[in-house]
């Protein structure tokens, strides 16, 4: 039988290593508030490349300058839960995260908005629960992963960053991420199934 105390200590150490290696709060804030100038399709290509470096892409909507990731399951501690995306392979209370990343105009510049969609699996239930991005029960890693993605995108667009921030970031224009079919079923026409890593 595993020692539960030792398992808890090891999990805490692994999480502290991830946190220590993550971006600082000033880097995250800078990434989220950054404005960029340049050709919109070149900027969008850089956004798409930055997202696809970490996540598998579900769909690309060029007219709306939006890229959406394939859902990825994480254990309640934030570790990859299932390589195949099959909900039956994940531990109880695992979280599935999908991101919709959109490039928005703001005056004569562009801003990036990341909109997550969350599902929580409960053992013994056929369907996961949908969670809102502000759900207080979401574990901290869910926010940390979105922050890390924002920093990665900012790094990819840094050469186009405008140092003077124009008008405020537009609210309510995001194309929300939409969890696809139940993660244990691959979506039609998408190779590799409906879940990611």
Coordinates of N, CA and C in Angstrom, one line a residue:
X1 N 0.8 -1.2 0.0 CA 0.0 0.0 0.0 C 0.9 1.2 0.0
X2 N 0.5 2.2 -0.8 CA 1.3 3.5 -0.9 C 1.1 4.3 0.4
X3 N 2.1 5.0 0.8 CA 2.1 5.9 1.9 C 1.5 7.2 1.5
X4 N 0.2 7.5 1.9 CA -0.5 8.7 1.5 C 0.3 10.0 1.8
X5 N 1.0 10.0 2.9 CA 1.8 11.2 3.3 C 2.9 11.4 2.3
X6 N 3.6 10.4 2.0 CA 4.7 10.5 1.0 C 4.2 10.9 -0.4
X7 N 3.1 10.4 -0.8 CA 2.5 10.8 -2.1 C 2.1 12.3 -2.1
X8 N 1.6 12.7 -1.0 CA 1.2 14.2 -0.8 C 2.4 15.0 -0.9
X9 N 3.5 14.6 -0.2 CA 4.7 15.4 -0.2 C 5.4 15.5 -1.6
X10 N 5.4 14.3 -2.3 CA 5.9 14.3 -3.6 C 5.1 15.2 -4.6
X11 N 3.8 15.1 -4.5 CA 2.9 15.9 -5.3 C 3.2 17.4 -5.1
X12 N 3.3 17.8 -3.8 CA 3.6 19.2 -3.4 C 4.9 19.6 -4.0
X13 N 5.9 18.8 -3.9 CA 7.3 19.1 -4.5 C 7.2 19.3 -6.0
X14 N 6.5 18.5 -6.7 CA 6.4 18.6 -8.1 C 5.7 19.9 -8.5
X15 N 4.6 20.2 -7.8 CA 3.9 21.4 -8.0 C 4.7 22.7 -7.7
X16 N 5.5 22.6 -6.7 CA 6.4 23.8 -6.4 C 7.4 24.0 -7.4
X17 N 7.9 22.9 -8.0 CA 8.9 23.0 -9.1 C 8.3 23.7 -10.3
X18 N 7.0 23.3 -10.6 CA 6.3 23.9 -11.7 C 6.1 25.4 -11.5
X19 N 5.7 25.8 -10.2 CA 5.4 27.1 -9.9 C 6.7 28.0 -9.9
X20 N 7.8 27.4 -9.4 CA 9.1 28.1 -9.4 C 9.6 28.4 -10.8
X21 N 9.3 27.5 -11.8 CA 9.7 27.7 -13.2 C 8.8 28.6 -14.0
X22 N 7.6 28.9 -13.4 CA 6.6 29.7 -14.2 C 7.0 31.1 -14.3
X23 N 6.2 31.9 -15.0 CA 6.4 33.3 -15.2 C 6.1 34.1 -14.0
X24 N 6.7 35.2 -13.8 CA 6.4 36.1 -12.7 C 5.1 36.8 -12.9
X25 N 4.5 37.3 -11.8 CA 3.2 38.0 -12.0 C 3.4 39.2 -12.9
X26 N 4.5 39.9 -12.9 CA 4.7 41.1 -13.8 C 4.8 40.6 -15.2
X27 N 5.4 39.5 -15.5 CA 5.4 39.0 -16.9 C 4.0 38.6 -17.4
X28 N 3.2 38.0 -16.5 CA 1.9 37.6 -16.9 C 1.0 38.8 -17.1
X29 N 1.1 39.8 -16.2 CA 0.4 41.1 -16.4 C 0.8 41.8 -17.7
X30 N 2.1 41.8 -17.9 CA 2.5 42.5 -19.2 C 2.0 41.7 -20.4
X31 N 2.0 40.4 -20.4 CA 1.5 39.6 -21.5 C 0.0 39.9 -21.7
X32 N -0.7 40.0 -20.7 CA -2.2 40.1 -20.8 C -2.6 41.5 -21.3
X33 N -1.7 42.5 -21.0 CA -2.0 43.9 -21.3 C -1.4 44.4 -22.6
X34 N -0.5 43.5 -23.2 CA 0.3 43.9 -24.3 C -0.6 44.2 -25.5
X35 N -0.1 45.2 -26.3 CA -0.8 45.6 -27.6 C 0.3 45.4 -28.7
X36 N -0.1 45.0 -29.9 CA 0.8 44.7 -30.9 C 0.4 45.5 -32.2
X37 N 1.4 45.8 -33.0 CA 1.1 46.4 -34.3 C 1.8 45.5 -35.4
X38 N 1.1 45.5 -36.6 CA 1.6 44.7 -37.7 C 0.5 44.1 -38.5
X39 N 0.8 43.4 -39.5 CA -0.2 42.8 -40.4 C -1.0 41.7 -39.6
X40 N -2.3 41.9 -39.6 CA -3.1 41.0 -38.7 C -2.9 39.5 -39.0
X41 N -2.7 39.1 -40.3 CA -2.6 37.7 -40.6 C -1.2 37.2 -40.1
X42 N -0.2 38.1 -40.2 CA 1.1 37.7 -39.7 C 1.1 37.5 -38.2
X43 N 0.4 38.4 -37.5 CA 0.3 38.3 -36.1 C -0.5 37.1 -35.7
X44 N -1.6 36.8 -36.4 CA -2.4 35.7 -36.1 C -1.6 34.4 -36.4
X45 N -0.8 34.3 -37.4 CA 0.0 33.1 -37.6 C 1.0 32.9 -36.5
X46 N 1.5 34.0 -35.9 CA 2.4 33.9 -34.8 C 1.7 33.4 -33.5
X47 N 0.4 33.8 -33.3 CA -0.4 33.4 -32.2 C -0.7 31.9 -32.4
X48 N -1.1 31.5 -33.6 CA -1.4 30.1 -33.9 C -0.2 29.2 -33.7
X49 N 1.0 29.6 -34.1 CA 2.2 28.9 -33.9 C 2.6 28.7 -32.4
X50 N 2.4 29.8 -31.7 CA 2.7 29.7 -30.2 C 1.7 28.8 -29.5
X51 N 0.5 28.8 -29.9 CA -0.5 27.9 -29.3 C -0.2 26.4 -29.7
X52 N 0.1 26.2 -31.0 CA 0.3 24.8 -31.4 C 1.6 24.2 -30.9
X53 N 2.5 25.1 -30.4 CA 3.7 24.6 -29.8 C 3.5 23.8 -28.5
X54 N 2.3 24.2 -27.8 CA 2.0 23.5 -26.6 C 0.8 22.7 -26.6
X55 N -0.1 23.0 -27.5 CA -1.4 22.3 -27.5 C -1.8 21.8 -29.0
X56 N -2.5 20.8 -29.0 CA -3.1 20.4 -30.3 C -4.2 21.3 -30.7
X57 N -4.4 21.6 -32.0 CA -5.4 22.6 -32.4 C -6.6 21.8 -32.9
X58 N -7.8 22.2 -32.4 CA -9.1 21.6 -32.8 C -9.5 22.3 -34.0
X59 N -9.5 23.7 -34.0 CA -10.0 24.4 -35.2 C -9.4 25.8 -35.3
X60 N -9.3 26.3 -36.5 CA -8.8 27.6 -36.8 C -9.8 28.4 -37.5
X61 N -10.2 29.5 -37.0 CA -11.3 30.4 -37.6 C -10.6 31.7 -38.0
X62 N -10.0 31.7 -39.2 CA -9.3 32.8 -39.7 C -10.1 34.1 -39.8
X63 N -11.4 34.0 -40.3 CA -12.2 35.3 -40.4 C -12.3 36.0 -39.0
X64 N -12.4 35.2 -37.9 CA -12.6 35.7 -36.6 C -11.3 35.7 -35.8
X65 N -10.2 35.4 -36.5 CA -8.8 35.4 -35.9 C -8.8 34.6 -34.6
X66 N -9.4 33.4 -34.6 CA -9.5 32.6 -33.4 C -8.9 31.2 -33.7
X67 N -8.2 30.7 -32.7 CA -7.7 29.3 -32.7 C -8.2 28.6 -31.5
X68 N -8.7 27.4 -31.6 CA -9.2 26.7 -30.4 C -8.4 25.4 -30.3
X69 N -8.1 25.1 -29.1 CA -7.3 23.9 -28.8 C -8.2 22.7 -28.6
X70 N -7.7 21.5 -28.7 CA -8.3 20.2 -28.4 C -8.3 20.1 -26.8
X71 N -9.3 19.7 -26.2 CA -9.4 19.5 -24.8 C -8.3 18.6 -24.3
X72 N -7.7 19.0 -23.1 CA -6.6 18.2 -22.5 C -7.0 18.0 -21.1
X73 N -6.9 16.7 -20.6 CA -7.3 16.3 -19.3 C -6.1 16.4 -18.3
X74 N -6.4 17.0 -17.1 CA -5.4 17.1 -16.1 C -5.9 16.5 -14.8
X75 N -5.0 15.9 -14.0 CA -5.4 15.3 -12.7 C -5.7 16.5 -11.8
X76 N -6.4 16.3 -10.7 CA -6.7 17.4 -9.8 C -5.4 18.1 -9.3
X77 N -4.3 17.5 -9.4 CA -3.0 18.2 -9.0 C -2.4 18.9 -10.2
X78 N -2.9 18.8 -11.4 CA -2.4 19.6 -12.5 C -1.5 18.8 -13.5
X79 N -1.3 17.5 -13.3 CA -0.5 16.7 -14.2 C -1.3 16.1 -15.3
X80 N -0.7 15.8 -16.4 CA -1.4 15.3 -17.6 C -2.1 14.0 -17.2
X81 N -3.3 13.8 -17.5 CA -4.1 12.7 -17.0 C -4.3 11.6 -18.0
X82 N -4.5 12.0 -19.3 CA -4.8 11.0 -20.3 C -4.2 11.4 -21.6
X83 N -3.3 10.6 -22.2 CA -2.8 10.9 -23.5 C -3.8 10.7 -24.6
X84 N -4.8 9.8 -24.4 CA -5.7 9.5 -25.4 C -7.0 10.4 -25.3
X85 N -7.1 11.1 -24.3 CA -8.3 12.0 -24.1 C -9.5 11.2 -23.7
X86 N -9.4 10.0 -23.4 CA -10.6 9.2 -23.0 C -10.9 9.5 -21.5
X87 N -12.1 10.0 -21.3 CA -12.5 10.4 -19.9 C -12.5 9.2 -19.0
X88 N -12.6 8.0 -19.5 CA -12.6 6.8 -18.6 C -11.3 6.5 -18.1
X89 N -10.2 7.1 -18.6 CA -8.8 6.9 -18.2 C -8.3 7.9 -17.1
X90 N -9.2 8.9 -16.8 CA -8.7 9.9 -15.9 C -9.1 9.7 -14.4
X91 N -8.4 10.2 -13.5 CA -8.8 10.1 -12.1 C -10.0 10.9 -11.8
X92 N -10.7 10.6 -10.7 CA -11.9 11.4 -10.2 C -11.5 12.8 -10.0
X93 N -12.4 13.7 -10.5 CA -12.2 15.2 -10.3 C -11.2 15.8 -11.2
X94 N -10.8 15.0 -12.3 CA -9.9 15.6 -13.3 C -10.5 16.7 -14.0
X95 N -9.7 17.6 -14.6 CA -10.2 18.8 -15.2 C -9.8 18.8 -16.7
X96 N -10.7 19.1 -17.6 CA -10.5 19.2 -19.0 C -10.5 20.7 -19.4
X97 N -9.4 21.1 -20.1 CA -9.3 22.5 -20.5 C -9.2 22.7 -22.0
X98 N -10.0 23.6 -22.5 CA -10.0 24.0 -23.9 C -9.8 25.5 -23.9
X99 N -8.9 25.9 -24.8 CA -8.7 27.4 -25.0 C -9.1 27.9 -26.3
X100 N -9.8 29.0 -26.3 CA -10.1 29.8 -27.6 C -9.2 31.0 -27.4
X101 N -8.3 31.2 -28.4 CA -7.4 32.3 -28.4 C -7.7 33.2 -29.6
X102 N -8.0 34.5 -29.3 CA -8.5 35.4 -30.3 C -7.6 36.7 -30.4
X103 N -7.4 37.1 -31.6 CA -6.7 38.4 -31.8 C -7.8 39.4 -32.1
X104 N -7.8 40.5 -31.3 CA -8.8 41.5 -31.4 C -8.2 42.9 -31.8
X105 N -8.9 43.7 -32.6 CA -8.4 45.0 -32.9 C -8.7 45.9 -31.7
X106 N -7.8 46.8 -31.4 CA -8.0 47.8 -30.3 C -7.3 49.1 -30.8
X107 N -8.2 50.0 -31.4 CA -7.7 51.2 -32.1 C -6.9 50.7 -33.3
X108 N -5.6 51.2 -33.4 CA -4.8 50.8 -34.5 C -3.8 49.7 -34.1
X109 N -4.1 49.0 -33.0 CA -3.2 47.9 -32.5 C -4.1 46.7 -32.3
X110 N -3.4 45.6 -31.9 CA -4.1 44.3 -31.7 C -3.8 43.8 -30.2
X111 N -4.8 43.1 -29.7 CA -4.6 42.5 -28.4 C -5.0 41.0 -28.5
X112 N -4.5 40.2 -27.6 CA -4.8 38.8 -27.6 C -5.7 38.5 -26.4
X113 N -6.7 37.7 -26.6 CA -7.6 37.3 -25.5 C -7.7 35.8 -25.5
X114 N -7.4 35.2 -24.3 CA -7.5 33.7 -24.1 C -8.8 33.4 -23.3
X115 N -9.7 32.6 -23.8 CA -10.9 32.3 -23.2 C -10.9 30.8 -22.9
X116 N -10.8 30.3 -21.6 CA -10.8 28.9 -21.4 C -12.2 28.3 -21.2
X117 N -12.4 27.0 -21.4 CA -13.6 26.3 -21.1 C -13.2 25.1 -20.3
X118 N -13.9 24.8 -19.2 CA -13.5 23.8 -18.3 C -14.6 22.7 -18.1
X119 N -14.2 21.5 -18.0 CA -15.1 20.4 -17.6 C -14.4 19.7 -16.4
X120 N -15.2 19.1 -15.5 CA -14.7 18.3 -14.4 C -15.4 17.0 -14.4
X121 N -14.5 15.9 -14.4 CA -15.0 14.6 -14.4 C -15.2 14.1 -13.0
X122 N -16.4 13.4 -12.8 CA -16.7 12.7 -11.5 C -16.8 11.2 -11.8
X123 N -16.0 10.4 -11.1 CA -16.1 9.0 -11.2 C -17.5 8.5 -11.0
X124 N -18.0 7.6 -11.9 CA -19.3 7.0 -11.8 C -20.4 7.8 -12.5
X125 N -20.0 9.0 -13.1 CA -21.0 9.8 -13.8 C -20.7 9.8 -15.3
X126 N -21.7 9.6 -16.1 CA -21.4 9.5 -17.6 C -21.0 10.9 -18.2
X127 N -21.4 12.0 -17.6 CA -21.1 13.3 -18.2 C -20.4 14.2 -17.3
X128 N -19.4 14.9 -17.7 CA -18.6 15.8 -16.9 C -19.4 17.1 -16.6
X129 N -19.1 17.8 -15.6 CA -19.7 19.1 -15.3 C -19.0 20.2 -16.0
X130 N -19.8 21.1 -16.6 CA -19.2 22.3 -17.2 C -18.9 23.3 -16.0
X131 N -17.8 24.0 -16.1 CA -17.4 25.0 -15.1 C -17.2 26.3 -15.7
X132 N -17.6 27.4 -15.1 CA -17.3 28.7 -15.6 C -15.9 29.1 -15.3
X133 N -15.3 30.0 -16.0 CA -13.9 30.4 -15.8 C -13.7 31.0 -14.4
X134 N -14.7 31.5 -13.8 CA -14.6 32.1 -12.4 C -15.1 31.2 -11.3
X135 N -15.3 29.9 -11.6 CA -15.7 28.9 -10.6 C -14.7 28.9 -9.5
X136 N -15.1 29.1 -8.2 CA -14.2 29.1 -7.1 C -13.6 27.7 -6.8
X137 N -14.2 26.7 -7.4 CA -13.7 25.3 -7.1 C -12.6 24.9 -8.1
X138 N -12.3 25.8 -9.1 CA -11.2 25.4 -10.0 C -9.8 25.4 -9.3
X139 N -9.0 24.4 -9.5 CA -7.7 24.4 -8.9 C -6.8 25.5 -9.5
X140 N -5.8 26.0 -8.7 CA -4.9 27.1 -9.1 C -4.2 26.8 -10.4
X141 N -3.9 25.5 -10.7 CA -3.1 25.2 -11.9 C -3.9 25.6 -13.1
X142 N -5.2 25.6 -13.1 CA -6.0 25.9 -14.2 C -5.8 27.4 -14.7
X143 N -5.6 28.3 -13.7 CA -5.3 29.6 -14.0 C -3.8 29.8 -14.5
X144 N -2.9 29.0 -13.8 CA -1.5 29.1 -14.1 C -1.2 28.6 -15.6
X145 N -1.9 27.6 -16.1 CA -1.7 27.2 -17.4 C -2.2 28.2 -18.5
X146 N -3.3 28.9 -18.2 CA -3.7 30.0 -19.1 C -2.7 31.2 -19.0
X147 N -2.2 31.4 -17.8 CA -1.1 32.5 -17.7 C 0.1 32.1 -18.5
X148 N 0.5 30.9 -18.4 CA 1.7 30.4 -19.1 C 1.5 30.5 -20.6
X149 N 0.3 30.2 -21.1 CA 0.0 30.3 -22.5 C 0.1 31.8 -23.0
X150 N -0.5 32.7 -22.1 CA -0.4 34.1 -22.4 C 1.0 34.6 -22.6
X151 N 1.9 34.2 -21.7 CA 3.3 34.6 -21.7 C 4.0 34.0 -23.0
X152 N 3.7 32.7 -23.4 CA 4.2 32.1 -24.6 C 3.8 32.9 -25.8
X153 N 2.6 33.3 -25.9 CA 2.1 34.1 -27.0 C 2.7 35.4 -27.1
X154 N 2.9 36.1 -25.9 CA 3.5 37.4 -25.8 C 5.0 37.3 -26.3
X155 N 5.7 36.2 -25.9 CA 7.0 36.0 -26.4 C 7.1 35.9 -27.9
X156 N 6.1 35.2 -28.5 CA 6.1 35.1 -30.0 C 5.8 36.4 -30.7
X157 N 5.1 37.3 -30.0 CA 4.7 38.6 -30.6 C 5.5 39.8 -30.1
X158 N 6.5 39.5 -29.3 CA 7.2 40.6 -28.6 C 7.8 41.6 -29.6
X159 N 8.3 41.2 -30.8 CA 8.9 42.1 -31.7 C 7.9 43.1 -32.2
X160 N 6.6 42.8 -32.1 CA 5.5 43.7 -32.6 C 4.8 44.5 -31.5
X161 N 5.3 44.3 -30.3 CA 4.7 45.0 -29.1 C 4.8 46.5 -29.2
X162 N 3.7 47.2 -28.9 CA 3.6 48.6 -28.9 C 3.9 49.0 -27.4
X163 N 4.9 49.9 -27.2 CA 5.3 50.2 -25.8 C 4.3 51.1 -25.1
X164 N 3.5 52.0 -25.9 CA 2.5 52.8 -25.3 C 1.2 52.1 -25.5
X165 N 0.5 51.9 -24.4 CA -0.8 51.1 -24.5 C -1.9 52.1 -25.0
X166 N -2.6 51.7 -26.1 CA -3.7 52.5 -26.6 C -4.9 52.3 -25.6
X167 N -6.1 52.5 -26.2 CA -7.4 52.4 -25.4 C -7.5 51.0 -24.7
X168 N -8.5 51.0 -23.8 CA -8.7 49.7 -23.0 C -9.0 48.5 -23.9
X169 N -8.7 47.4 -23.3 CA -9.0 46.1 -24.0 C -10.5 46.0 -24.2
X170 N -11.0 45.7 -25.4 CA -12.5 45.5 -25.5 C -13.0 44.3 -24.7
X171 N -14.1 44.5 -24.1 CA -14.7 43.4 -23.3 C -15.9 42.8 -24.1
X172 N -16.1 41.5 -23.8 CA -17.2 40.8 -24.4 C -17.2 40.5 -25.8
X173 N -16.0 40.6 -26.5 CA -15.9 40.3 -27.9 C -15.3 38.9 -28.1
X174 N -15.0 38.2 -27.1 CA -14.3 36.9 -27.2 C -15.2 35.9 -27.9
X175 N -14.6 35.0 -28.7 CA -15.3 33.9 -29.2 C -15.0 32.8 -28.1
X176 N -16.0 32.3 -27.4 CA -15.8 31.4 -26.3 C -15.3 30.0 -26.8
X177 N -14.5 29.4 -26.0 CA -14.1 28.0 -26.2 C -15.3 27.2 -26.0
X178 N -15.5 26.2 -26.9 CA -16.6 25.3 -26.8 C -16.2 23.9 -26.6
X179 N -16.4 23.3 -25.4 CA -16.1 21.9 -25.3 C -16.8 21.1 -26.3
X180 N -16.1 20.3 -27.1 CA -16.7 19.5 -28.1 C -17.6 18.4 -27.6
X181 N -17.6 17.3 -28.3 CA -18.4 16.1 -27.9 C -17.7 15.6 -26.6
X182 N -18.4 14.7 -25.9 CA -17.9 14.1 -24.7 C -16.5 13.7 -25.0
X183 N -15.5 14.1 -24.1 CA -14.1 13.8 -24.4 C -13.7 12.4 -24.6
X184 N -14.6 11.4 -24.3 CA -14.3 10.0 -24.5 C -14.7 9.6 -26.0
X185 N -15.3 10.5 -26.7 CA -15.7 10.2 -28.1 C -15.0 11.2 -29.0
X186 N -14.2 10.7 -30.0 CA -13.5 11.6 -30.9 C -14.5 12.4 -31.8
X187 N -14.2 13.7 -32.0 CA -15.2 14.4 -32.9 C -15.1 14.0 -34.3
X188 N -16.2 14.1 -35.0 CA -16.2 13.6 -36.4 C -15.3 14.4 -37.2
X189 N -14.5 13.8 -38.1 CA -13.6 14.5 -39.0 C -12.3 15.0 -38.4
X190 N -12.1 14.8 -37.1 CA -10.8 15.2 -36.5 C -9.9 14.0 -36.2
X191 N -8.8 14.0 -36.8 CA -7.9 12.9 -36.5 C -7.4 12.9 -35.1
X192 N -7.3 11.7 -34.6 CA -6.7 11.6 -33.2 C -7.6 11.7 -32.1
X193 N -8.9 11.9 -32.3 CA -9.8 11.9 -31.2 C -10.1 13.3 -30.6
X194 N -11.0 13.3 -29.6 CA -11.4 14.6 -29.1 C -10.6 15.1 -27.9
X195 N -9.7 14.3 -27.4 CA -8.9 14.8 -26.2 C -7.5 14.9 -26.5
X196 N -6.8 15.8 -25.8 CA -5.4 15.9 -26.0 C -4.7 15.3 -24.9
X197 N -3.5 16.0 -24.6 CA -2.7 15.5 -23.5 C -3.1 16.1 -22.2

